[in-house]
Amino acid sequence: MNMKRASGNRVCSVARTLEILGDRWIFLILREAFFGVRNYDQFLSNLGIATNILSSRLKTLVAHGIMEKQQDRKDARRIRYRLTEKGLDLYTIVLAFMQWGDRWLADADGPPLELYHKGCGRRLEPVMNCAACGKTVHAHEVGYVEKKPFQTPKKSTT
Amino acid sequence: MNMKRASGNRVCSVARTLEILGDRWIFLILREAFFGVRNYDQFLSNLGIATNILSSRLKTLVAHGIMEKQQDRKDARRIRYRLTEKGLDLYTIVLAFMQWGDRWLADADGPPLELYHKGCGRRLEPVMNCAACGKTVHAHEVGYVEKKPFQTPKKSTT
DNA sequence: AAATTAGCTTGCATTATGCAAGCTGTTTTG
DNA sequence: CAAAACAGCTTGCATAATGCAAGCTAATTT
């Protein structure tokens, strides 16, 4: 959580996002949350995380509006941590992690977890598409333009 | 780079991926690489990263086959670090970071960097689609099945 | 009333990070 | 062709983050 300017000098949403999310545990907590985990002790036992780290990470997630706390009516000790809209919107990142791992790090048994798309009922293999033309986007097909000009590169990608 | 079992007890590609990539600097290096940066000193000046950290991160990226080193023929001092296929395939993660940041962290001026899709020439807004049915996937529509059963939750998402 | 549970906080040893300095092999310069 | 500059590192040391164990508080359960 310390980094003068986590970006270096390029102004970029990647850097901004990483200033909040740039921590293994944060993503693992989010993964659990996407899989339905809601309470401190479930995160704790599922992740094997230290208690101080867990509470500090939950705190930053709440502080950034990614999760919100609510009391359980039936048990006042229990706090439910749930994803806000802002937090739910992070599922693309979690899916992207999972897919890359499935493709490049899977062992012989194949991916340990299979996703399915409730909409169509089939196995979900997420792909990145261009919202404008609908086609799948590959790394080489991404170009960029800097809105606030800076020192570094010019155009192109890869 | 230390974590008994970065996953906790859930077997998951997210955890495996994070064991390699779970570091801010790694992602920022990857971002630079996607934007065309190739050399040590460019990474160094663009990121404002410490030299020991940069070389250690580049080393792990190379060790995991995400980047590869090659000598520059014209200048033997110069080493080019370039993304392998495995590394290029991480662009979905970088795009997902950028998009979330654009949506939730942008200031009044809008996103600092605009991507375009070389295929269609239009502004690229990446969306996650289901490869099977082609539709855009939303967080609530993702279900999962654990292949190697473990202790934790059951089904559903969110 | 005593024990248990959920969700924390605190203290302390270990590990990672950031900074500055230095080192090694190439070019480039005068 | 010697001196300076450059690219890509490594090393040492101070500071910050992490992990572990223990303890603490308020709300249940027994």
mmCIF file of C-alpha atoms (C1' of nucleotides) in Angstrom:
data_model
loop_
_atom_site.group_PDB
_atom_site.id
_atom_site.type_symbol
_atom_site.label_atom_id
_atom_site.label_comp_id
_atom_site.label_asym_id
_atom_site.label_seq_id
_atom_site.Cartn_x
_atom_site.Cartn_y
_atom_site.Cartn_z
ATOM 1 C CA MET A 1 0.000 0.000 0.000
ATOM 2 C CA ASN A 2 2.926 2.252 -0.455
ATOM 3 C CA MET A 3 4.069 3.586 -3.765
ATOM 4 C CA LYS A 4 4.768 7.218 -4.352
ATOM 5 C CA ARG A 5 2.811 7.118 -7.527
ATOM 6 C CA ALA A 6 1.902 3.609 -8.338
ATOM 7 C CA SER A 7 1.790 4.502 -11.993
ATOM 8 C CA GLY A 8 5.150 5.909 -12.680
ATOM 9 C CA ASN A 9 4.424 8.818 -14.936
ATOM 10 C CA ARG A 10 1.924 7.398 -17.371
ATOM 11 C CA VAL A 11 -1.603 8.423 -16.565
ATOM 12 C CA CYS A 12 -3.601 5.289 -16.880
ATOM 13 C CA SER A 13 -6.599 3.519 -15.476
ATOM 14 C CA VAL A 14 -4.559 0.391 -15.032
ATOM 15 C CA ALA A 15 -2.374 2.172 -12.520
ATOM 16 C CA ARG A 16 -5.333 3.735 -10.751
ATOM 17 C CA THR A 17 -7.014 0.389 -10.482
ATOM 18 C CA LEU A 18 -3.869 -1.227 -9.153
ATOM 19 C CA GLU A 19 -3.557 1.376 -6.445
ATOM 20 C CA ILE A 20 -6.702 -0.113 -4.980
ATOM 21 C CA LEU A 21 -6.521 -3.694 -6.133
ATOM 22 C CA GLY A 22 -2.832 -4.369 -6.473
ATOM 23 C CA ASP A 23 -2.646 -7.104 -3.881
ATOM 24 C CA ARG A 24 -2.997 -10.853 -4.121
ATOM 25 C CA TRP A 25 -5.300 -11.083 -1.153
ATOM 26 C CA ILE A 26 -7.704 -8.512 -2.510
ATOM 27 C CA PHE A 27 -8.285 -10.641 -5.582
ATOM 28 C CA LEU A 28 -8.628 -13.818 -3.601
ATOM 29 C CA ILE A 29 -11.180 -12.140 -1.361
ATOM 30 C CA LEU A 30 -13.037 -10.980 -4.454
ATOM 31 C CA ARG A 31 -12.912 -14.462 -5.886
ATOM 32 C CA GLU A 32 -14.480 -15.833 -2.719
ATOM 33 C CA ALA A 33 -17.077 -13.094 -2.778
ATOM 34 C CA PHE A 34 -18.005 -13.973 -6.350
ATOM 35 C CA PHE A 35 -18.360 -17.559 -5.265
ATOM 36 C CA GLY A 36 -20.845 -16.595 -2.599
ATOM 37 C CA VAL A 37 -18.750 -16.097 0.521
ATOM 38 C CA ARG A 38 -20.064 -13.340 2.761
ATOM 39 C CA ASN A 39 -18.621 -13.581 6.272
ATOM 40 C CA TYR A 40 -15.308 -12.877 7.881
ATOM 41 C CA ASP A 41 -14.775 -16.381 9.163
ATOM 42 C CA GLN A 42 -15.582 -17.963 5.818
ATOM 43 C CA PHE A 43 -13.039 -15.762 4.102
ATOM 44 C CA LEU A 44 -10.636 -16.600 6.864
ATOM 45 C CA SER A 45 -10.917 -20.351 6.626
ATOM 46 C CA ASN A 46 -11.237 -20.502 2.841
ATOM 47 C CA LEU A 47 -8.210 -18.359 2.239
ATOM 48 C CA GLY A 48 -5.888 -19.132 5.104
ATOM 49 C CA ILE A 49 -5.208 -15.409 5.403
ATOM 50 C CA ALA A 50 -3.934 -13.713 8.573
ATOM 51 C CA THR A 51 -6.660 -12.008 10.578
ATOM 52 C CA ASN A 52 -5.063 -8.586 10.548
ATOM 53 C CA ILE A 53 -4.566 -8.726 6.799
ATOM 54 C CA LEU A 54 -8.110 -9.879 6.189
ATOM 55 C CA SER A 55 -9.656 -7.102 8.210
ATOM 56 C CA SER A 56 -7.389 -4.505 6.669
ATOM 57 C CA ARG A 57 -8.256 -5.690 3.152
ATOM 58 C CA LEU A 58 -11.960 -5.801 3.876
ATOM 59 C CA LYS A 59 -11.614 -2.303 5.213
ATOM 60 C CA THR A 60 -10.051 -0.995 2.035
ATOM 61 C CA LEU A 61 -12.626 -2.791 -0.091
ATOM 62 C CA VAL A 62 -15.391 -1.144 1.905
ATOM 63 C CA ALA A 63 -13.612 2.209 1.867
ATOM 64 C CA HIS A 64 -13.514 2.101 -1.928
ATOM 65 C CA GLY A 65 -17.132 1.118 -2.257
ATOM 66 C CA ILE A 66 -16.345 -2.298 -3.665
ATOM 67 C CA MET A 67 -17.966 -4.148 -0.784
ATOM 68 C CA GLU A 68 -20.446 -3.045 1.807
ATOM 69 C CA LYS A 69 -21.080 -4.249 5.320
ATOM 70 C CA GLN A 70 -24.489 -5.114 6.601
ATOM 71 C CA GLN A 71 -25.573 -6.605 9.880
ATOM 72 C CA ASP A 72 -27.227 -9.964 9.841
ATOM 73 C CA ARG A 73 -30.670 -9.515 11.387
ATOM 74 C CA LYS A 74 -30.719 -12.984 12.853
ATOM 75 C CA ASP A 75 -27.325 -12.767 14.502
ATOM 76 C CA ALA A 76 -26.093 -9.339 15.479
ATOM 77 C CA ARG A 77 -22.537 -10.548 15.736
ATOM 78 C CA ARG A 78 -22.483 -11.499 12.110
ATOM 79 C CA ILE A 79 -21.533 -9.019 9.441
ATOM 80 C CA ARG A 80 -22.257 -9.658 5.796
ATOM 81 C CA TYR A 81 -19.739 -8.338 3.353
ATOM 82 C CA ARG A 82 -21.272 -8.106 -0.054
ATOM 83 C CA LEU A 83 -20.198 -6.807 -3.388
ATOM 84 C CA THR A 84 -21.630 -3.526 -4.544
ATOM 85 C CA GLU A 85 -22.299 -2.818 -8.211
ATOM 86 C CA LYS A 86 -18.811 -1.407 -8.423
ATOM 87 C CA GLY A 87 -17.488 -4.612 -6.927
ATOM 88 C CA LEU A 88 -19.588 -6.913 -9.070
ATOM 89 C CA ASP A 89 -18.212 -5.143 -12.083
ATOM 90 C CA LEU A 90 -14.801 -6.563 -11.195
ATOM 91 C CA TYR A 91 -15.911 -10.007 -12.311
ATOM 92 C CA THR A 92 -14.324 -9.416 -15.704
ATOM 93 C CA ILE A 93 -10.951 -9.187 -14.013
ATOM 94 C CA VAL A 94 -11.518 -12.324 -11.982
ATOM 95 C CA LEU A 95 -12.726 -14.148 -15.091
ATOM 96 C CA ALA A 96 -9.723 -12.953 -17.036
ATOM 97 C CA PHE A 97 -7.412 -14.271 -14.312
ATOM 98 C CA MET A 98 -9.166 -17.571 -14.241
ATOM 99 C CA GLN A 99 -9.163 -18.012 -17.964
ATOM 100 C CA TRP A 100 -5.517 -17.245 -18.355
ATOM 101 C CA GLY A 101 -4.693 -19.664 -15.562
ATOM 102 C CA ASP A 102 -6.882 -22.318 -17.134
ATOM 103 C CA ARG A 103 -5.110 -21.924 -20.410
ATOM 104 C CA TRP A 104 -1.522 -21.589 -19.307
ATOM 105 C CA LEU A 105 -1.206 -23.095 -15.865
ATOM 106 C CA ALA A 106 -3.644 -25.970 -15.833
ATOM 107 C CA ASP A 107 -2.369 -29.395 -14.945
ATOM 108 C CA ALA A 108 -3.317 -32.617 -16.694
ATOM 109 C CA ASP A 109 -6.743 -32.792 -15.076
ATOM 110 C CA GLY A 110 -7.859 -29.610 -16.769
ATOM 111 C CA PRO A 111 -9.257 -26.572 -15.014
ATOM 112 C CA PRO A 112 -10.235 -27.159 -11.393
ATOM 113 C CA LEU A 113 -13.361 -25.082 -11.698
ATOM 114 C CA GLU A 114 -15.768 -24.912 -14.589
ATOM 115 C CA LEU A 115 -17.900 -21.893 -15.180
ATOM 116 C CA TYR A 116 -21.191 -21.968 -16.960
ATOM 117 C CA HIS A 117 -23.269 -19.227 -18.461
ATOM 118 C CA LYS A 118 -26.701 -19.146 -16.867
ATOM 119 C CA GLY A 119 -28.050 -17.386 -19.935
ATOM 120 C CA CYS A 120 -27.410 -20.243 -22.319
ATOM 121 C CA GLY A 121 -26.642 -23.037 -19.906
ATOM 122 C CA ARG A 122 -23.401 -23.936 -21.622
ATOM 123 C CA ARG A 123 -19.879 -23.931 -20.352
ATOM 124 C CA LEU A 124 -18.611 -20.399 -20.114
ATOM 125 C CA GLU A 125 -15.459 -19.565 -21.939
ATOM 126 C CA PRO A 126 -15.226 -15.816 -21.671
ATOM 127 C CA VAL A 127 -13.852 -13.871 -24.634
ATOM 128 C CA MET A 128 -13.087 -10.187 -25.002
ATOM 129 C CA ASN A 129 -15.081 -8.616 -27.766
ATOM 130 C CA CYS A 130 -15.200 -5.177 -29.258
ATOM 131 C CA ALA A 131 -18.481 -3.604 -28.224
ATOM 132 C CA ALA A 132 -18.587 -1.680 -31.487
ATOM 133 C CA CYS A 133 -18.144 -4.452 -34.054
ATOM 134 C CA GLY A 134 -18.755 -7.484 -31.875
ATOM 135 C CA LYS A 135 -15.642 -9.338 -32.936
ATOM 136 C CA THR A 136 -13.199 -10.987 -30.596
ATOM 137 C CA VAL A 137 -10.237 -8.758 -29.864
ATOM 138 C CA HIS A 138 -6.701 -10.111 -29.978
ATOM 139 C CA ALA A 139 -3.673 -8.476 -28.439
ATOM 140 C CA HIS A 140 -2.220 -7.349 -31.746
ATOM 141 C CA GLU A 141 -5.428 -5.618 -32.735
ATOM 142 C CA VAL A 142 -5.435 -3.106 -29.921
ATOM 143 C CA GLY A 143 -4.193 0.369 -30.593
ATOM 144 C CA TYR A 144 -4.269 3.390 -28.369
ATOM 145 C CA VAL A 145 -4.266 7.150 -28.301
ATOM 146 C CA GLU A 146 -3.178 9.129 -25.288
ATOM 147 C CA LYS A 147 -5.635 11.847 -24.458
ATOM 148 C CA LYS A 148 -3.340 13.830 -22.221
ATOM 149 C CA PRO A 149 -0.066 13.607 -24.081
ATOM 150 C CA PHE A 150 2.931 12.395 -22.184
ATOM 151 C CA GLN A 151 6.531 11.596 -22.908
ATOM 152 C CA THR A 152 6.576 7.876 -23.685
ATOM 153 C CA PRO A 153 5.812 5.789 -26.815
ATOM 154 C CA LYS A 154 3.847 6.575 -29.932
ATOM 155 C CA LYS A 155 1.192 4.208 -31.168
ATOM 156 C CA SER A 156 0.753 0.561 -31.922
ATOM 157 C CA THR A 157 0.758 -2.334 -29.548
ATOM 158 C CA THR A 158 2.999 -5.368 -29.135
ATOM 159 C CA MET B 1 6.385 -13.798 -3.298
ATOM 160 C CA ASN B 2 5.686 -15.543 -0.066
ATOM 161 C CA MET B 3 2.466 -17.239 0.748
ATOM 162 C CA LYS B 4 2.306 -20.766 2.037
ATOM 163 C CA ARG B 5 -0.360 -21.560 -0.448
ATOM 164 C CA ALA B 6 -1.503 -18.451 -2.127
ATOM 165 C CA SER B 7 -4.869 -20.012 -2.668
ATOM 166 C CA GLY B 8 -5.977 -20.940 0.737
ATOM 167 C CA ASN B 9 -7.614 -24.283 0.187
ATOM 168 C CA ARG B 10 -9.685 -23.686 -2.902
ATOM 169 C CA VAL B 11 -8.050 -25.060 -5.998
ATOM 170 C CA CYS B 12 -8.472 -22.369 -8.559
ATOM 171 C CA SER B 13 -6.764 -20.852 -11.554
ATOM 172 C CA VAL B 14 -7.215 -17.419 -10.068
ATOM 173 C CA ALA B 15 -4.924 -18.376 -7.226
ATOM 174 C CA ARG B 16 -2.400 -20.010 -9.514
ATOM 175 C CA THR B 17 -2.314 -16.964 -11.704
ATOM 176 C CA LEU B 18 -1.894 -14.686 -8.719
ATOM 177 C CA GLU B 19 1.064 -16.673 -7.495
ATOM 178 C CA ILE B 20 2.878 -15.434 -10.574
ATOM 179 C CA LEU B 21 1.188 -12.128 -11.230
ATOM 180 C CA GLY B 22 0.045 -10.989 -7.820
ATOM 181 C CA ASP B 23 2.083 -7.835 -7.708
ATOM 182 C CA ARG B 24 1.392 -4.282 -8.790
ATOM 183 C CA TRP B 25 4.677 -3.871 -10.565
ATOM 184 C CA ILE B 26 4.208 -6.975 -12.649
ATOM 185 C CA PHE B 27 1.021 -5.556 -14.099
ATOM 186 C CA LEU B 28 2.518 -2.157 -14.694
ATOM 187 C CA ILE B 29 5.436 -3.762 -16.487
ATOM 188 C CA LEU B 30 2.972 -5.723 -18.578
ATOM 189 C CA ARG B 31 1.029 -2.581 -19.340
ATOM 190 C CA GLU B 32 4.193 -0.905 -20.587
ATOM 191 C CA ALA B 33 5.053 -3.978 -22.624
ATOM 192 C CA PHE B 34 1.620 -3.899 -24.264
ATOM 193 C CA PHE B 35 2.213 -0.273 -25.072
ATOM 194 C CA GLY B 36 5.413 -1.099 -26.870
ATOM 195 C CA VAL B 37 8.118 -0.706 -24.237
ATOM 196 C CA ARG B 38 10.948 -3.187 -24.648
ATOM 197 C CA ASN B 39 14.039 -2.085 -22.723
ATOM 198 C CA TYR B 40 15.082 -1.975 -19.119
ATOM 199 C CA ASP B 41 15.682 1.749 -19.005
ATOM 200 C CA GLN B 42 12.362 2.560 -20.635
ATOM 201 C CA PHE B 43 10.543 0.479 -18.047
ATOM 202 C CA LEU B 44 12.634 2.156 -15.409
ATOM 203 C CA SER B 45 11.890 5.718 -16.407
ATOM 204 C CA ASN B 46 8.262 5.140 -17.358
ATOM 205 C CA LEU B 47 7.421 3.381 -14.134
ATOM 206 C CA GLY B 48 9.651 4.989 -11.562
ATOM 207 C CA ILE B 49 10.360 1.538 -10.175
ATOM 208 C CA ALA B 50 13.432 0.647 -8.139
ATOM 209 C CA THR B 51 16.163 -1.044 -10.138
ATOM 210 C CA ASN B 52 16.341 -4.134 -7.980
ATOM 211 C CA ILE B 53 12.596 -4.609 -8.132
ATOM 212 C CA LEU B 54 12.497 -4.135 -11.881
ATOM 213 C CA SER B 55 15.182 -6.690 -12.538
ATOM 214 C CA SER B 56 13.640 -9.158 -10.126
ATOM 215 C CA ARG B 57 10.220 -8.784 -11.763
ATOM 216 C CA LEU B 58 11.617 -9.084 -15.254
ATOM 217 C CA LYS B 59 13.377 -12.204 -14.081
ATOM 218 C CA THR B 60 10.188 -13.815 -12.838
ATOM 219 C CA LEU B 61 8.353 -12.835 -16.014
ATOM 220 C CA VAL B 62 11.067 -14.490 -18.071
ATOM 221 C CA ALA B 63 11.196 -17.490 -15.750
ATOM 222 C CA HIS B 64 7.483 -18.048 -16.291
ATOM 223 C CA GLY B 65 7.721 -17.701 -20.025
ATOM 224 C CA ILE B 66 5.692 -14.516 -20.107
ATOM 225 C CA MET B 67 8.501 -12.447 -21.540
ATOM 226 C CA GLU B 68 11.676 -13.419 -23.318
ATOM 227 C CA LYS B 69 15.007 -11.695 -23.599
ATOM 228 C CA GLN B 70 16.780 -11.111 -26.832
ATOM 229 C CA GLN B 71 19.937 -9.222 -27.625
ATOM 230 C CA ASP B 72 19.698 -6.208 -29.842
ATOM 231 C CA ARG B 73 21.933 -6.855 -32.857
ATOM 232 C CA LYS B 74 22.774 -3.221 -33.300
ATOM 233 C CA ASP B 75 23.734 -2.581 -29.709
ATOM 234 C CA ALA B 76 25.035 -5.495 -27.701
ATOM 235 C CA ARG B 77 24.398 -3.722 -24.442
ATOM 236 C CA ARG B 78 20.732 -3.536 -25.130
ATOM 237 C CA ILE B 79 18.379 -6.329 -24.214
ATOM 238 C CA ARG B 80 14.890 -6.509 -25.615
ATOM 239 C CA TYR B 81 12.235 -7.879 -23.332
ATOM 240 C CA ARG B 82 9.261 -8.950 -25.346
ATOM 241 C CA LEU B 83 6.020 -10.662 -24.608
ATOM 242 C CA THR B 84 5.673 -14.285 -25.617
ATOM 243 C CA GLU B 85 2.353 -15.730 -26.732
ATOM 244 C CA LYS B 86 1.685 -16.613 -23.123
ATOM 245 C CA GLY B 87 2.396 -13.029 -22.179
ATOM 246 C CA LEU B 88 0.372 -11.495 -24.978
ATOM 247 C CA ASP B 89 -2.547 -13.552 -23.814
ATOM 248 C CA LEU B 90 -2.555 -11.510 -20.618
ATOM 249 C CA TYR B 91 -3.939 -8.527 -22.518
ATOM 250 C CA THR B 92 -7.456 -9.478 -21.419
ATOM 251 C CA ILE B 93 -6.416 -8.887 -17.825
ATOM 252 C CA VAL B 94 -4.809 -5.548 -18.613
ATOM 253 C CA LEU B 95 -7.867 -4.519 -20.629
ATOM 254 C CA ALA B 96 -10.157 -5.576 -17.812
ATOM 255 C CA PHE B 97 -8.163 -3.458 -15.360
ATOM 256 C CA MET B 98 -8.249 -0.502 -17.656
ATOM 257 C CA GLN B 99 -11.926 -0.745 -18.343
ATOM 258 C CA TRP B 100 -12.905 -1.013 -14.715
ATOM 259 C CA GLY B 101 -10.704 1.955 -13.901
ATOM 260 C CA ASP B 102 -12.195 3.939 -16.762
ATOM 261 C CA ARG B 103 -15.666 3.228 -15.523
ATOM 262 C CA TRP B 104 -15.232 3.642 -11.791
ATOM 263 C CA LEU B 105 -12.185 5.766 -11.194
ATOM 264 C CA ALA B 106 -12.115 8.193 -14.080
ATOM 265 C CA ASP B 107 -11.999 11.883 -13.317
ATOM 266 C CA ALA B 108 -13.986 14.553 -15.110
ATOM 267 C CA ASP B 109 -11.775 14.493 -18.201
ATOM 268 C CA GLY B 110 -12.729 10.930 -18.979
ATOM 269 C CA PRO B 111 -10.306 8.079 -19.471
ATOM 270 C CA PRO B 112 -6.695 9.166 -19.926
ATOM 271 C CA LEU B 113 -6.068 6.634 -22.649
ATOM 272 C CA GLU B 114 -8.386 5.601 -25.436
ATOM 273 C CA LEU B 115 -8.097 2.233 -27.063
ATOM 274 C CA TYR B 116 -9.201 1.504 -30.562
ATOM 275 C CA HIS B 117 -9.842 -1.746 -32.340
ATOM 276 C CA LYS B 118 -7.613 -2.052 -35.381
ATOM 277 C CA GLY B 119 -10.067 -4.528 -36.878
ATOM 278 C CA CYS B 120 -12.933 -2.075 -37.181
ATOM 279 C CA GLY B 121 -11.154 1.196 -36.507
ATOM 280 C CA ARG B 122 -13.586 2.248 -33.839
ATOM 281 C CA ARG B 123 -13.026 3.004 -30.195
ATOM 282 C CA LEU B 124 -12.522 -0.208 -28.294
ATOM 283 C CA GLU B 125 -14.766 -0.863 -25.379
ATOM 284 C CA PRO B 126 -14.001 -4.428 -24.451
ATOM 285 C CA VAL B 127 -16.841 -6.638 -23.260
ATOM 286 C CA MET B 128 -16.805 -10.163 -21.892
ATOM 287 C CA ASN B 129 -18.851 -12.481 -24.015
ATOM 288 C CA CYS B 130 -19.766 -16.130 -23.758
ATOM 289 C CA ALA B 131 -17.903 -17.944 -26.505
ATOM 290 C CA ALA B 132 -20.765 -20.424 -26.795
ATOM 291 C CA CYS B 133 -23.743 -18.124 -27.282
ATOM 292 C CA GLY B 134 -21.964 -14.882 -28.048
ATOM 293 C CA LYS B 135 -23.882 -12.819 -25.539
ATOM 294 C CA THR B 136 -22.331 -10.426 -23.060
ATOM 295 C CA VAL B 137 -21.863 -12.023 -19.678
ATOM 296 C CA HIS B 138 -22.868 -10.222 -16.506
ATOM 297 C CA ALA B 139 -21.691 -11.091 -13.023
ATOM 298 C CA HIS B 140 -25.036 -12.548 -11.972
ATOM 299 C CA GLU B 141 -25.104 -14.893 -14.934
ATOM 300 C CA VAL B 142 -21.984 -16.813 -14.029
ATOM 301 C CA GLY B 143 -22.372 -20.155 -12.306
ATOM 302 C CA TYR B 144 -19.724 -22.697 -11.469
ATOM 303 C CA VAL B 145 -19.108 -26.339 -10.780
ATOM 304 C CA GLU B 146 -16.094 -27.569 -8.877
ATOM 305 C CA LYS B 147 -14.418 -30.412 -10.650
ATOM 306 C CA LYS B 148 -12.386 -31.629 -7.708
ATOM 307 C CA PRO B 149 -14.841 -31.248 -4.868
ATOM 308 C CA PHE B 150 -13.708 -29.286 -1.882
ATOM 309 C CA GLN B 151 -15.232 -28.099 1.331
ATOM 310 C CA THR B 152 -16.570 -24.622 0.596
ATOM 311 C CA PRO B 153 -19.770 -23.285 -1.036
ATOM 312 C CA LYS B 154 -22.222 -24.919 -3.389
ATOM 313 C CA LYS B 155 -23.325 -23.170 -6.542
ATOM 314 C CA SER B 156 -24.535 -19.787 -7.664
ATOM 315 C CA THR B 157 -22.628 -16.582 -7.878
ATOM 316 C CA THR B 158 -23.004 -13.113 -6.357
ATOM 317 C "C1'" DA C 1 -23.582 -17.925 34.688
ATOM 318 C "C1'" DA C 2 -20.212 -20.165 31.725
ATOM 319 C "C1'" DA C 3 -18.819 -21.343 27.350
ATOM 320 C "C1'" DT C 4 -18.777 -20.327 22.519
ATOM 321 C "C1'" DT C 5 -18.778 -17.583 18.437
ATOM 322 C "C1'" DA C 6 -17.869 -13.603 15.142
ATOM 323 C "C1'" DG C 7 -15.048 -10.141 14.195
ATOM 324 C "C1'" DC C 8 -11.524 -7.722 15.355
ATOM 325 C "C1'" DT C 9 -6.805 -5.391 17.468
ATOM 326 C "C1'" DT C 10 -2.045 -5.637 19.226
ATOM 327 C "C1'" DG C 11 2.896 -7.079 19.591
ATOM 328 C "C1'" DC C 12 6.592 -9.065 17.591
ATOM 329 C "C1'" DA C 13 9.585 -11.638 14.362
ATOM 330 C "C1'" DT C 14 10.263 -12.235 9.413
ATOM 331 C "C1'" DT C 15 10.122 -10.716 4.687
ATOM 332 C "C1'" DA C 16 9.756 -7.501 0.940
ATOM 333 C "C1'" DT C 17 10.433 -2.841 -0.752
ATOM 334 C "C1'" DG C 18 12.781 1.573 -2.026
ATOM 335 C "C1'" DC C 19 16.874 4.216 -2.333
ATOM 336 C "C1'" DA C 20 21.557 5.159 -3.196
ATOM 337 C "C1'" DA C 21 25.745 3.554 -4.583
ATOM 338 C "C1'" DG C 22 28.634 0.733 -7.156
ATOM 339 C "C1'" DC C 23 30.013 -2.660 -10.880
ATOM 340 C "C1'" DT C 24 30.525 -4.683 -15.632
ATOM 341 C "C1'" DG C 25 30.612 -4.912 -20.140
ATOM 342 C "C1'" DT C 26 29.501 -2.201 -24.468
ATOM 343 C "C1'" DT C 27 29.345 1.829 -27.402
ATOM 344 C "C1'" DT C 28 30.431 6.788 -28.387
ATOM 345 C "C1'" DT C 29 33.243 10.805 -28.270
ATOM 346 C "C1'" DG C 30 37.162 13.698 -28.707
ATOM 347 C "C1'" DC D 1 42.542 4.746 -28.568
ATOM 348 C "C1'" DA D 2 41.687 6.585 -23.972
ATOM 349 C "C1'" DA D 3 37.841 8.787 -21.488
ATOM 350 C "C1'" DA D 4 33.228 9.325 -20.901
ATOM 351 C "C1'" DA D 5 28.659 7.653 -21.262
ATOM 352 C "C1'" DC D 6 25.230 4.091 -21.353
ATOM 353 C "C1'" DA D 7 22.468 -0.295 -20.506
ATOM 354 C "C1'" DG D 8 21.573 -3.451 -17.307
ATOM 355 C "C1'" DC D 9 22.393 -5.092 -13.292
ATOM 356 C "C1'" DT D 10 23.851 -6.277 -7.912
ATOM 357 C "C1'" DT D 11 24.596 -4.994 -3.062
ATOM 358 C "C1'" DG D 12 23.738 -2.801 1.540
ATOM 359 C "C1'" DC D 13 20.864 -0.700 4.415
ATOM 360 C "C1'" DA D 14 16.699 1.711 6.326
ATOM 361 C "C1'" DT D 15 11.701 1.440 6.176
ATOM 362 C "C1'" DA D 16 7.314 -0.762 5.461
ATOM 363 C "C1'" DA D 17 4.280 -4.754 4.950
ATOM 364 C "C1'" DT D 18 3.208 -9.518 6.263
ATOM 365 C "C1'" DG D 19 2.226 -13.656 9.132
ATOM 366 C "C1'" DC D 20 1.551 -15.636 13.548
ATOM 367 C "C1'" DA D 21 -0.061 -15.979 18.124
ATOM 368 C "C1'" DA D 22 -2.469 -14.050 21.667
ATOM 369 C "C1'" DG D 23 -5.917 -11.317 23.500
ATOM 370 C "C1'" DC D 24 -10.332 -8.560 23.523
ATOM 371 C "C1'" DT D 25 -15.376 -7.377 23.054
ATOM 372 C "C1'" DA D 26 -20.005 -7.916 22.303
ATOM 373 C "C1'" DA D 27 -23.590 -11.175 21.118
ATOM 374 C "C1'" DT D 28 -25.372 -15.746 21.322
ATOM 375 C "C1'" DT D 29 -25.890 -20.708 23.124
ATOM 376 C "C1'" DT D 30 -25.786 -24.084 26.627
#
